Amino acid sequence: MVRSLWSAASGMYAQQISLDNISNNISNINTVGFKTQTVEFKSLLYQELKHKSTDSEGNPKPIGIQVGSGVRDASITGIFTEGNAQNTEQKFDFMLEGKGFFAVSKFGNTAYTRNGHFGLSAAPGGGWILTNSDGYPVLDTNGNSIAIDETWDTDDISVDQVGNIKHNVENADGSISTNQVARIAVYQFNNPAGLDREGDSLFTETDASGTPRLEATDAGLEKSKVVQGYLESSNVQAADEMVNMIVTQRAYQLNSKAIQTSDEMLQIANELKR
């Protein structure tokens, strides 16, 4: 009886974590570049109630009797499928088609993001720098912030599909000269599911994710495409999350019913009179 109480209680706790994760996915359904997460479970220790034995004729029985002690959450895994493209027509909005991540400098440390909603912020020494929506500088392929001259008209700035930022200047004869300013860094990870989530749509590398690989210099990578004027929507599927929520609710309800039933059986046993 006590075993069933603990097993069902572990099930309720695990389903609560699952619901917490589903709620987080749904709450970020409109977050740019958000990647949905799924909860993985594993069974707890099994107790052997009866060892493998033989029948009356000495023939070995194939299995003994083992009873599990419940469930626990094993991991929460990110699903890094690409979200839908959202047309914003904003010059400093960028979407990545492929497996890449933009890089930003967060208090001296490098963080990575799929959220390409960038803008121009005032630089400490004058001029502008390209930053994300929280003001963290976007990094170029050399690991430096990207400076934009404050005298430039933003209409004269263009970005190509590999992330090259260019300043277009009209000459006296009407021709256009193009000067490359910098190249936006795009990184990939061998195991993006191993990245740590820092909030604000930012990730940081871990031993599990592997070291970041710069697309501009790594010939072994399939290059991502930088699309200007678009943002990547969240890859959360509302219908899937609603189904998962119903399944989680029913599992939670069943575990609570098992606790109630175990309690009733214990009560019956306590009321037995000799």
PDB file of C-alpha atoms in Angstrom:
ATOM      1  CA  MET A   1       0.000   0.000   0.000  1.00  0.00           C
ATOM      2  CA  VAL A   2       2.707   2.458   0.991  1.00  0.00           C
ATOM      3  CA  ARG A   3       4.568   1.660  -2.231  1.00  0.00           C
ATOM      4  CA  SER A   4       1.525   2.610  -4.297  1.00  0.00           C
ATOM      5  CA  LEU A   5       1.213   5.900  -2.410  1.00  0.00           C
ATOM      6  CA  TRP A   6       4.795   6.876  -3.149  1.00  0.00           C
ATOM      7  CA  SER A   7       4.627   5.707  -6.780  1.00  0.00           C
ATOM      8  CA  ALA A   8       1.447   7.676  -7.453  1.00  0.00           C
ATOM      9  CA  ALA A   9       2.868  10.739  -5.670  1.00  0.00           C
ATOM     10  CA  SER A  10       5.965  10.624  -7.891  1.00  0.00           C
ATOM     11  CA  GLY A  11       3.654  10.447 -10.903  1.00  0.00           C
ATOM     12  CA  MET A  12       1.765  13.553  -9.792  1.00  0.00           C
ATOM     13  CA  TYR A  13       5.033  15.439  -9.284  1.00  0.00           C
ATOM     14  CA  ALA A  14       6.332  14.389 -12.716  1.00  0.00           C
ATOM     15  CA  GLN A  15       3.091  15.418 -14.429  1.00  0.00           C
ATOM     16  CA  GLN A  16       3.227  18.773 -12.650  1.00  0.00           C
ATOM     17  CA  ILE A  17       6.651  19.392 -14.173  1.00  0.00           C
ATOM     18  CA  SER A  18       5.256  18.370 -17.560  1.00  0.00           C
ATOM     19  CA  LEU A  19       2.416  20.868 -17.175  1.00  0.00           C
ATOM     20  CA  ASP A  20       4.881  23.578 -16.136  1.00  0.00           C
ATOM     21  CA  ASN A  21       6.821  22.933 -19.341  1.00  0.00           C
ATOM     22  CA  ILE A  22       3.684  22.955 -21.501  1.00  0.00           C
ATOM     23  CA  SER A  23       2.624  26.240 -19.901  1.00  0.00           C
ATOM     24  CA  ASN A  24       6.018  27.745 -20.690  1.00  0.00           C
ATOM     25  CA  ASN A  25       5.761  26.612 -24.312  1.00  0.00           C
ATOM     26  CA  ILE A  26       2.287  28.095 -24.716  1.00  0.00           C
ATOM     27  CA  SER A  27       3.258  31.366 -23.020  1.00  0.00           C
ATOM     28  CA  ASN A  28       6.097  31.751 -25.545  1.00  0.00           C
ATOM     29  CA  ILE A  29       4.012  30.923 -28.604  1.00  0.00           C
ATOM     30  CA  ASN A  30       4.602  34.456 -29.946  1.00  0.00           C
ATOM     31  CA  THR A  31       8.212  34.820 -28.776  1.00  0.00           C
ATOM     32  CA  VAL A  32      10.557  35.383 -31.709  1.00  0.00           C
ATOM     33  CA  GLY A  33      12.993  32.508 -32.185  1.00  0.00           C
ATOM     34  CA  PHE A  34      11.635  30.480 -29.247  1.00  0.00           C
ATOM     35  CA  LYS A  35      12.252  26.724 -29.378  1.00  0.00           C
ATOM     36  CA  THR A  36       9.714  24.389 -27.816  1.00  0.00           C
ATOM     37  CA  GLN A  37      10.750  21.900 -25.127  1.00  0.00           C
ATOM     38  CA  THR A  38       9.583  18.404 -24.229  1.00  0.00           C
ATOM     39  CA  VAL A  39       9.892  16.570 -20.906  1.00  0.00           C
ATOM     40  CA  GLU A  40      11.472  13.117 -20.854  1.00  0.00           C
ATOM     41  CA  PHE A  41      10.681  10.689 -18.019  1.00  0.00           C
ATOM     42  CA  LYS A  42      12.381   7.602 -16.622  1.00  0.00           C
ATOM     43  CA  SER A  43      11.272   4.903 -14.213  1.00  0.00           C
ATOM     44  CA  LEU A  44      12.631   4.733 -10.676  1.00  0.00           C
ATOM     45  CA  LEU A  45      14.281   1.812  -8.883  1.00  0.00           C
ATOM     46  CA  TYR A  46      12.595  -1.581  -9.171  1.00  0.00           C
ATOM     47  CA  GLN A  47      12.156  -3.795  -6.144  1.00  0.00           C
ATOM     48  CA  GLU A  48      12.460  -7.536  -6.705  1.00  0.00           C
ATOM     49  CA  LEU A  49       9.695  -9.283  -4.786  1.00  0.00           C
ATOM     50  CA  LYS A  50      10.476 -12.757  -6.042  1.00  0.00           C
ATOM     51  CA  HIS A  51      13.687 -14.103  -7.570  1.00  0.00           C
ATOM     52  CA  LYS A  52      13.730 -16.223 -10.686  1.00  0.00           C
ATOM     53  CA  SER A  53      12.917 -19.779  -9.692  1.00  0.00           C
ATOM     54  CA  THR A  54      11.959 -23.140 -11.120  1.00  0.00           C
ATOM     55  CA  ASP A  55       8.686 -24.953 -11.440  1.00  0.00           C
ATOM     56  CA  SER A  56       7.834 -28.281  -9.780  1.00  0.00           C
ATOM     57  CA  GLU A  57       9.736 -30.139 -12.493  1.00  0.00           C
ATOM     58  CA  GLY A  58      12.880 -28.065 -12.115  1.00  0.00           C
ATOM     59  CA  ASN A  59      12.418 -26.012 -15.269  1.00  0.00           C
ATOM     60  CA  PRO A  60      13.558 -22.414 -14.863  1.00  0.00           C
ATOM     61  CA  LYS A  61      10.901 -19.721 -14.973  1.00  0.00           C
ATOM     62  CA  PRO A  62      11.743 -16.916 -17.412  1.00  0.00           C
ATOM     63  CA  ILE A  63      11.181 -13.994 -15.060  1.00  0.00           C
ATOM     64  CA  GLY A  64      10.733 -13.139 -11.411  1.00  0.00           C
ATOM     65  CA  ILE A  65       8.481 -10.488  -9.888  1.00  0.00           C
ATOM     66  CA  GLN A  66       9.600  -6.859  -9.872  1.00  0.00           C
ATOM     67  CA  VAL A  67       7.584  -3.814  -8.884  1.00  0.00           C
ATOM     68  CA  GLY A  68       8.620  -0.275  -9.784  1.00  0.00           C
ATOM     69  CA  SER A  69       8.645   2.614  -7.364  1.00  0.00           C
ATOM     70  CA  GLY A  70       7.410   5.371  -9.642  1.00  0.00           C
ATOM     71  CA  VAL A  71       8.688   7.876 -12.163  1.00  0.00           C
ATOM     72  CA  ARG A  72      10.842  10.972 -12.293  1.00  0.00           C
ATOM     73  CA  ASP A  73      11.702  13.647 -14.815  1.00  0.00           C
ATOM     74  CA  ALA A  74      14.910  12.773 -16.670  1.00  0.00           C
ATOM     75  CA  SER A  75      15.420  15.862 -18.833  1.00  0.00           C
ATOM     76  CA  ILE A  76      13.749  18.716 -20.658  1.00  0.00           C
ATOM     77  CA  THR A  77      14.893  18.696 -24.260  1.00  0.00           C
ATOM     78  CA  GLY A  78      14.727  21.587 -26.717  1.00  0.00           C
ATOM     79  CA  ILE A  79      13.337  20.987 -30.208  1.00  0.00           C
ATOM     80  CA  PHE A  80      15.307  23.155 -32.650  1.00  0.00           C
ATOM     81  CA  THR A  81      13.145  22.860 -35.735  1.00  0.00           C
ATOM     82  CA  GLU A  82      12.844  26.070 -37.719  1.00  0.00           C
ATOM     83  CA  GLY A  83       9.866  28.337 -37.085  1.00  0.00           C
ATOM     84  CA  ASN A  84       7.783  30.069 -39.720  1.00  0.00           C
ATOM     85  CA  ALA A  85       8.965  33.250 -41.409  1.00  0.00           C
ATOM     86  CA  GLN A  86       7.271  36.467 -40.315  1.00  0.00           C
ATOM     87  CA  ASN A  87       7.547  39.424 -42.683  1.00  0.00           C
ATOM     88  CA  THR A  88       8.237  42.673 -40.814  1.00  0.00           C
ATOM     89  CA  GLU A  89       9.793  44.785 -43.596  1.00  0.00           C
ATOM     90  CA  GLN A  90      12.147  46.242 -40.981  1.00  0.00           C
ATOM     91  CA  LYS A  91      15.726  46.815 -42.135  1.00  0.00           C
ATOM     92  CA  PHE A  92      17.327  45.482 -38.965  1.00  0.00           C
ATOM     93  CA  ASP A  93      15.129  42.416 -38.531  1.00  0.00           C
ATOM     94  CA  PHE A  94      16.894  39.214 -39.567  1.00  0.00           C
ATOM     95  CA  MET A  95      15.891  35.584 -39.818  1.00  0.00           C
ATOM     96  CA  LEU A  96      18.210  32.609 -40.159  1.00  0.00           C
ATOM     97  CA  GLU A  97      17.288  29.849 -42.569  1.00  0.00           C
ATOM     98  CA  GLY A  98      19.331  26.920 -41.345  1.00  0.00           C
ATOM     99  CA  LYS A  99      20.917  25.781 -38.092  1.00  0.00           C
ATOM    100  CA  GLY A 100      22.810  28.953 -37.221  1.00  0.00           C
ATOM    101  CA  PHE A 101      22.703  31.297 -34.230  1.00  0.00           C
ATOM    102  CA  PHE A 102      23.482  34.987 -33.974  1.00  0.00           C
ATOM    103  CA  ALA A 103      26.008  35.988 -31.292  1.00  0.00           C
ATOM    104  CA  VAL A 104      25.711  38.877 -28.830  1.00  0.00           C
ATOM    105  CA  SER A 105      27.980  40.154 -26.080  1.00  0.00           C
ATOM    106  CA  LYS A 106      26.267  39.971 -22.673  1.00  0.00           C
ATOM    107  CA  PHE A 107      28.367  41.616 -19.967  1.00  0.00           C
ATOM    108  CA  GLY A 108      31.571  40.435 -21.621  1.00  0.00           C
ATOM    109  CA  ASN A 109      30.336  36.892 -22.271  1.00  0.00           C
ATOM    110  CA  THR A 110      29.077  35.573 -25.582  1.00  0.00           C
ATOM    111  CA  ALA A 111      25.468  34.400 -25.821  1.00  0.00           C
ATOM    112  CA  TYR A 112      23.650  32.991 -28.818  1.00  0.00           C
ATOM    113  CA  THR A 113      20.158  33.570 -30.139  1.00  0.00           C
ATOM    114  CA  ARG A 114      17.761  32.861 -32.978  1.00  0.00           C
ATOM    115  CA  ASN A 115      15.960  36.144 -32.290  1.00  0.00           C
ATOM    116  CA  GLY A 116      17.124  38.513 -35.031  1.00  0.00           C
ATOM    117  CA  HIS A 117      15.109  41.545 -33.909  1.00  0.00           C
ATOM    118  CA  PHE A 118      18.014  44.017 -33.938  1.00  0.00           C
ATOM    119  CA  GLY A 119      18.331  47.787 -33.926  1.00  0.00           C
ATOM    120  CA  LEU A 120      20.809  50.638 -33.609  1.00  0.00           C
ATOM    121  CA  SER A 121      21.874  51.862 -30.174  1.00  0.00           C
ATOM    122  CA  ALA A 122      24.095  54.779 -29.251  1.00  0.00           C
ATOM    123  CA  ALA A 123      27.718  53.735 -28.788  1.00  0.00           C
ATOM    124  CA  PRO A 124      29.622  55.025 -25.723  1.00  0.00           C
ATOM    125  CA  GLY A 125      32.195  56.796 -27.903  1.00  0.00           C
ATOM    126  CA  GLY A 126      29.693  58.164 -30.386  1.00  0.00           C
ATOM    127  CA  GLY A 127      28.017  56.673 -33.400  1.00  0.00           C
ATOM    128  CA  TRP A 128      25.804  53.611 -33.445  1.00  0.00           C
ATOM    129  CA  ILE A 129      26.256  49.917 -32.819  1.00  0.00           C
ATOM    130  CA  LEU A 130      24.018  47.058 -33.874  1.00  0.00           C
ATOM    131  CA  THR A 131      22.312  45.524 -30.814  1.00  0.00           C
ATOM    132  CA  ASN A 132      19.498  43.161 -29.943  1.00  0.00           C
ATOM    133  CA  SER A 133      16.285  44.405 -28.307  1.00  0.00           C
ATOM    134  CA  ASP A 134      17.946  44.328 -24.849  1.00  0.00           C
ATOM    135  CA  GLY A 135      20.868  46.483 -25.973  1.00  0.00           C
ATOM    136  CA  TYR A 136      23.467  43.703 -26.129  1.00  0.00           C
ATOM    137  CA  PRO A 137      25.922  44.294 -29.010  1.00  0.00           C
ATOM    138  CA  VAL A 138      25.636  41.938 -31.963  1.00  0.00           C
ATOM    139  CA  LEU A 139      29.037  40.440 -32.812  1.00  0.00           C
ATOM    140  CA  ASP A 140      30.814  40.213 -36.142  1.00  0.00           C
ATOM    141  CA  THR A 141      32.994  37.341 -37.334  1.00  0.00           C
ATOM    142  CA  ASN A 142      35.969  38.806 -35.437  1.00  0.00           C
ATOM    143  CA  GLY A 143      34.064  38.851 -32.140  1.00  0.00           C
ATOM    144  CA  ASN A 144      33.689  42.642 -32.149  1.00  0.00           C
ATOM    145  CA  SER A 145      30.610  44.837 -31.975  1.00  0.00           C
ATOM    146  CA  ILE A 146      29.372  46.223 -35.278  1.00  0.00           C
ATOM    147  CA  ALA A 147      29.828  49.999 -35.517  1.00  0.00           C
ATOM    148  CA  ILE A 148      27.650  52.135 -37.797  1.00  0.00           C
ATOM    149  CA  ASP A 149      28.629  55.727 -38.594  1.00  0.00           C
ATOM    150  CA  GLU A 150      26.027  58.101 -37.205  1.00  0.00           C
ATOM    151  CA  THR A 151      26.161  60.204 -40.381  1.00  0.00           C
ATOM    152  CA  TRP A 152      24.996  57.335 -42.567  1.00  0.00           C
ATOM    153  CA  ASP A 153      21.416  57.166 -43.724  1.00  0.00           C
ATOM    154  CA  THR A 154      20.025  53.755 -42.771  1.00  0.00           C
ATOM    155  CA  ASP A 155      18.538  53.527 -46.278  1.00  0.00           C
ATOM    156  CA  ASP A 156      22.124  53.312 -47.571  1.00  0.00           C
ATOM    157  CA  ILE A 157      22.845  50.202 -45.467  1.00  0.00           C
ATOM    158  CA  SER A 158      22.186  46.730 -46.861  1.00  0.00           C
ATOM    159  CA  VAL A 159      22.789  43.173 -45.632  1.00  0.00           C
ATOM    160  CA  ASP A 160      23.292  40.224 -47.963  1.00  0.00           C
ATOM    161  CA  GLN A 161      22.391  36.557 -47.427  1.00  0.00           C
ATOM    162  CA  VAL A 162      25.676  35.655 -45.717  1.00  0.00           C
ATOM    163  CA  GLY A 163      25.437  38.557 -43.258  1.00  0.00           C
ATOM    164  CA  ASN A 164      27.723  41.108 -44.911  1.00  0.00           C
ATOM    165  CA  ILE A 165      26.722  44.636 -43.846  1.00  0.00           C
ATOM    166  CA  LYS A 166      27.411  47.112 -46.635  1.00  0.00           C
ATOM    167  CA  HIS A 167      27.258  50.892 -46.955  1.00  0.00           C
ATOM    168  CA  ASN A 168      26.176  52.084 -50.374  1.00  0.00           C
ATOM    169  CA  VAL A 169      27.460  55.496 -51.497  1.00  0.00           C
ATOM    170  CA  GLU A 170      26.201  57.383 -54.539  1.00  0.00           C
ATOM    171  CA  ASN A 171      29.023  58.910 -56.525  1.00  0.00           C
ATOM    172  CA  ALA A 172      28.949  62.224 -58.387  1.00  0.00           C
ATOM    173  CA  ASP A 173      28.344  60.453 -61.693  1.00  0.00           C
ATOM    174  CA  GLY A 174      25.337  58.603 -60.262  1.00  0.00           C
ATOM    175  CA  SER A 175      27.080  55.259 -59.840  1.00  0.00           C
ATOM    176  CA  ILE A 176      26.929  53.366 -56.553  1.00  0.00           C
ATOM    177  CA  SER A 177      30.015  52.335 -54.594  1.00  0.00           C
ATOM    178  CA  THR A 178      29.614  49.666 -51.952  1.00  0.00           C
ATOM    179  CA  ASN A 179      31.855  49.398 -48.896  1.00  0.00           C
ATOM    180  CA  GLN A 180      31.661  46.391 -46.594  1.00  0.00           C
ATOM    181  CA  VAL A 181      31.325  47.406 -42.952  1.00  0.00           C
ATOM    182  CA  ALA A 182      31.351  44.033 -41.209  1.00  0.00           C
ATOM    183  CA  ARG A 183      29.920  40.530 -41.389  1.00  0.00           C
ATOM    184  CA  ILE A 184      27.387  39.359 -38.830  1.00  0.00           C
ATOM    185  CA  ALA A 185      28.701  36.248 -37.093  1.00  0.00           C
ATOM    186  CA  VAL A 186      26.616  33.097 -37.446  1.00  0.00           C
ATOM    187  CA  TYR A 187      27.524  30.050 -35.351  1.00  0.00           C
ATOM    188  CA  GLN A 188      26.391  26.448 -35.247  1.00  0.00           C
ATOM    189  CA  PHE A 189      26.594  23.788 -32.539  1.00  0.00           C
ATOM    190  CA  ASN A 190      26.990  20.058 -32.970  1.00  0.00           C
ATOM    191  CA  ASN A 191      24.330  19.509 -30.294  1.00  0.00           C
ATOM    192  CA  PRO A 192      22.118  22.596 -29.892  1.00  0.00           C
ATOM    193  CA  ALA A 193      19.842  20.692 -27.492  1.00  0.00           C
ATOM    194  CA  GLY A 194      22.738  20.839 -24.991  1.00  0.00           C
ATOM    195  CA  LEU A 195      22.720  24.648 -24.849  1.00  0.00           C
ATOM    196  CA  ASP A 196      21.775  26.374 -21.600  1.00  0.00           C
ATOM    197  CA  ARG A 197      18.801  28.733 -21.764  1.00  0.00           C
ATOM    198  CA  GLU A 198      19.560  32.076 -20.153  1.00  0.00           C
ATOM    199  CA  GLY A 199      16.206  33.789 -20.711  1.00  0.00           C
ATOM    200  CA  ASP A 200      15.674  36.740 -23.073  1.00  0.00           C
ATOM    201  CA  SER A 201      15.833  34.204 -25.960  1.00  0.00           C
ATOM    202  CA  LEU A 202      19.545  33.708 -25.274  1.00  0.00           C
ATOM    203  CA  PHE A 203      21.574  30.498 -25.058  1.00  0.00           C
ATOM    204  CA  THR A 204      25.064  29.790 -23.759  1.00  0.00           C
ATOM    205  CA  GLU A 205      27.402  26.979 -24.700  1.00  0.00           C
ATOM    206  CA  THR A 206      28.030  23.972 -22.470  1.00  0.00           C
ATOM    207  CA  ASP A 207      30.152  20.851 -22.657  1.00  0.00           C
ATOM    208  CA  ALA A 208      27.062  19.047 -23.946  1.00  0.00           C
ATOM    209  CA  SER A 209      26.465  21.517 -26.786  1.00  0.00           C
ATOM    210  CA  GLY A 210      30.060  21.509 -27.949  1.00  0.00           C
ATOM    211  CA  THR A 211      32.059  24.568 -28.917  1.00  0.00           C
ATOM    212  CA  PRO A 212      30.517  27.118 -31.304  1.00  0.00           C
ATOM    213  CA  ARG A 213      31.536  26.699 -34.947  1.00  0.00           C
ATOM    214  CA  LEU A 214      31.765  29.901 -36.991  1.00  0.00           C
ATOM    215  CA  GLU A 215      30.101  29.439 -40.359  1.00  0.00           C
ATOM    216  CA  ALA A 216      32.328  32.024 -42.038  1.00  0.00           C
ATOM    217  CA  THR A 217      35.478  29.971 -41.429  1.00  0.00           C
ATOM    218  CA  ASP A 218      34.251  26.384 -41.018  1.00  0.00           C
ATOM    219  CA  ALA A 219      34.143  24.761 -44.444  1.00  0.00           C
ATOM    220  CA  GLY A 220      32.476  21.627 -43.073  1.00  0.00           C
ATOM    221  CA  LEU A 221      29.195  23.376 -42.233  1.00  0.00           C
ATOM    222  CA  GLU A 222      26.120  23.850 -44.354  1.00  0.00           C
ATOM    223  CA  LYS A 223      25.774  27.622 -44.306  1.00  0.00           C
ATOM    224  CA  SER A 224      22.703  29.383 -42.953  1.00  0.00           C
ATOM    225  CA  LYS A 225      20.964  32.078 -44.961  1.00  0.00           C
ATOM    226  CA  VAL A 226      20.441  35.546 -43.464  1.00  0.00           C
ATOM    227  CA  VAL A 227      17.083  36.935 -44.562  1.00  0.00           C
ATOM    228  CA  GLN A 228      16.582  40.657 -44.032  1.00  0.00           C
ATOM    229  CA  GLY A 229      13.160  42.041 -43.144  1.00  0.00           C
ATOM    230  CA  TYR A 230      11.915  38.790 -41.596  1.00  0.00           C
ATOM    231  CA  LEU A 231      11.803  37.252 -38.118  1.00  0.00           C
ATOM    232  CA  GLU A 232      11.557  33.592 -37.144  1.00  0.00           C
ATOM    233  CA  SER A 233       8.355  32.780 -35.294  1.00  0.00           C
ATOM    234  CA  SER A 234       8.246  30.367 -32.368  1.00  0.00           C
ATOM    235  CA  ASN A 235       8.091  26.703 -33.398  1.00  0.00           C
ATOM    236  CA  VAL A 236       5.471  25.940 -30.727  1.00  0.00           C
ATOM    237  CA  GLN A 237       2.487  24.079 -32.187  1.00  0.00           C
ATOM    238  CA  ALA A 238      -0.649  25.146 -30.313  1.00  0.00           C
ATOM    239  CA  ALA A 239      -2.648  22.031 -31.222  1.00  0.00           C
ATOM    240  CA  ASP A 240       0.123  19.701 -30.019  1.00  0.00           C
ATOM    241  CA  GLU A 241       0.464  21.589 -26.741  1.00  0.00           C
ATOM    242  CA  MET A 242      -3.274  21.439 -26.110  1.00  0.00           C
ATOM    243  CA  VAL A 243      -3.273  17.671 -26.677  1.00  0.00           C
ATOM    244  CA  ASN A 244      -0.254  17.291 -24.384  1.00  0.00           C
ATOM    245  CA  MET A 245      -2.023  19.350 -21.750  1.00  0.00           C
ATOM    246  CA  ILE A 246      -5.076  17.080 -21.816  1.00  0.00           C
ATOM    247  CA  VAL A 247      -2.912  13.941 -21.616  1.00  0.00           C
ATOM    248  CA  THR A 248      -0.952  15.429 -18.708  1.00  0.00           C
ATOM    249  CA  GLN A 249      -4.136  16.398 -16.887  1.00  0.00           C
ATOM    250  CA  ARG A 250      -5.577  12.894 -17.252  1.00  0.00           C
ATOM    251  CA  ALA A 251      -2.330  11.294 -16.058  1.00  0.00           C
ATOM    252  CA  TYR A 252      -2.300  13.615 -13.041  1.00  0.00           C
ATOM    253  CA  GLN A 253      -5.926  12.712 -12.333  1.00  0.00           C
ATOM    254  CA  LEU A 254      -5.199   8.978 -12.535  1.00  0.00           C
ATOM    255  CA  ASN A 255      -2.278   9.270 -10.127  1.00  0.00           C
ATOM    256  CA  SER A 256      -4.400  11.231  -7.667  1.00  0.00           C
ATOM    257  CA  LYS A 257      -7.055   8.530  -7.954  1.00  0.00           C
ATOM    258  CA  ALA A 258      -4.435   5.867  -7.185  1.00  0.00           C
ATOM    259  CA  ILE A 259      -3.474   7.756  -4.012  1.00  0.00           C
ATOM    260  CA  GLN A 260      -7.118   8.008  -3.014  1.00  0.00           C
ATOM    261  CA  THR A 261      -7.667   4.301  -3.631  1.00  0.00           C
ATOM    262  CA  SER A 262      -4.541   3.338  -1.675  1.00  0.00           C
ATOM    263  CA  ASP A 263      -5.715   5.490   1.220  1.00  0.00           C
ATOM    264  CA  GLU A 264      -9.129   3.826   1.184  1.00  0.00           C
ATOM    265  CA  MET A 265      -7.544   0.344   1.178  1.00  0.00           C
ATOM    266  CA  LEU A 266      -5.308   1.298   4.105  1.00  0.00           C
ATOM    267  CA  GLN A 267      -8.346   2.561   5.957  1.00  0.00           C
ATOM    268  CA  ILE A 268     -10.146  -0.754   5.368  1.00  0.00           C
ATOM    269  CA  ALA A 269      -7.091  -2.663   6.650  1.00  0.00           C
ATOM    270  CA  ASN A 270      -6.929  -0.488   9.774  1.00  0.00           C
ATOM    271  CA  GLU A 271     -10.576  -1.139  10.533  1.00  0.00           C
ATOM    272  CA  LEU A 272     -10.237  -4.918  10.486  1.00  0.00           C
ATOM    273  CA  LYS A 273     -10.990  -6.466  13.837  1.00  0.00           C
ATOM    274  CA  ARG A 274      -9.694  -9.780  15.002  1.00  0.00           C
TER     275      ARG A 274
END
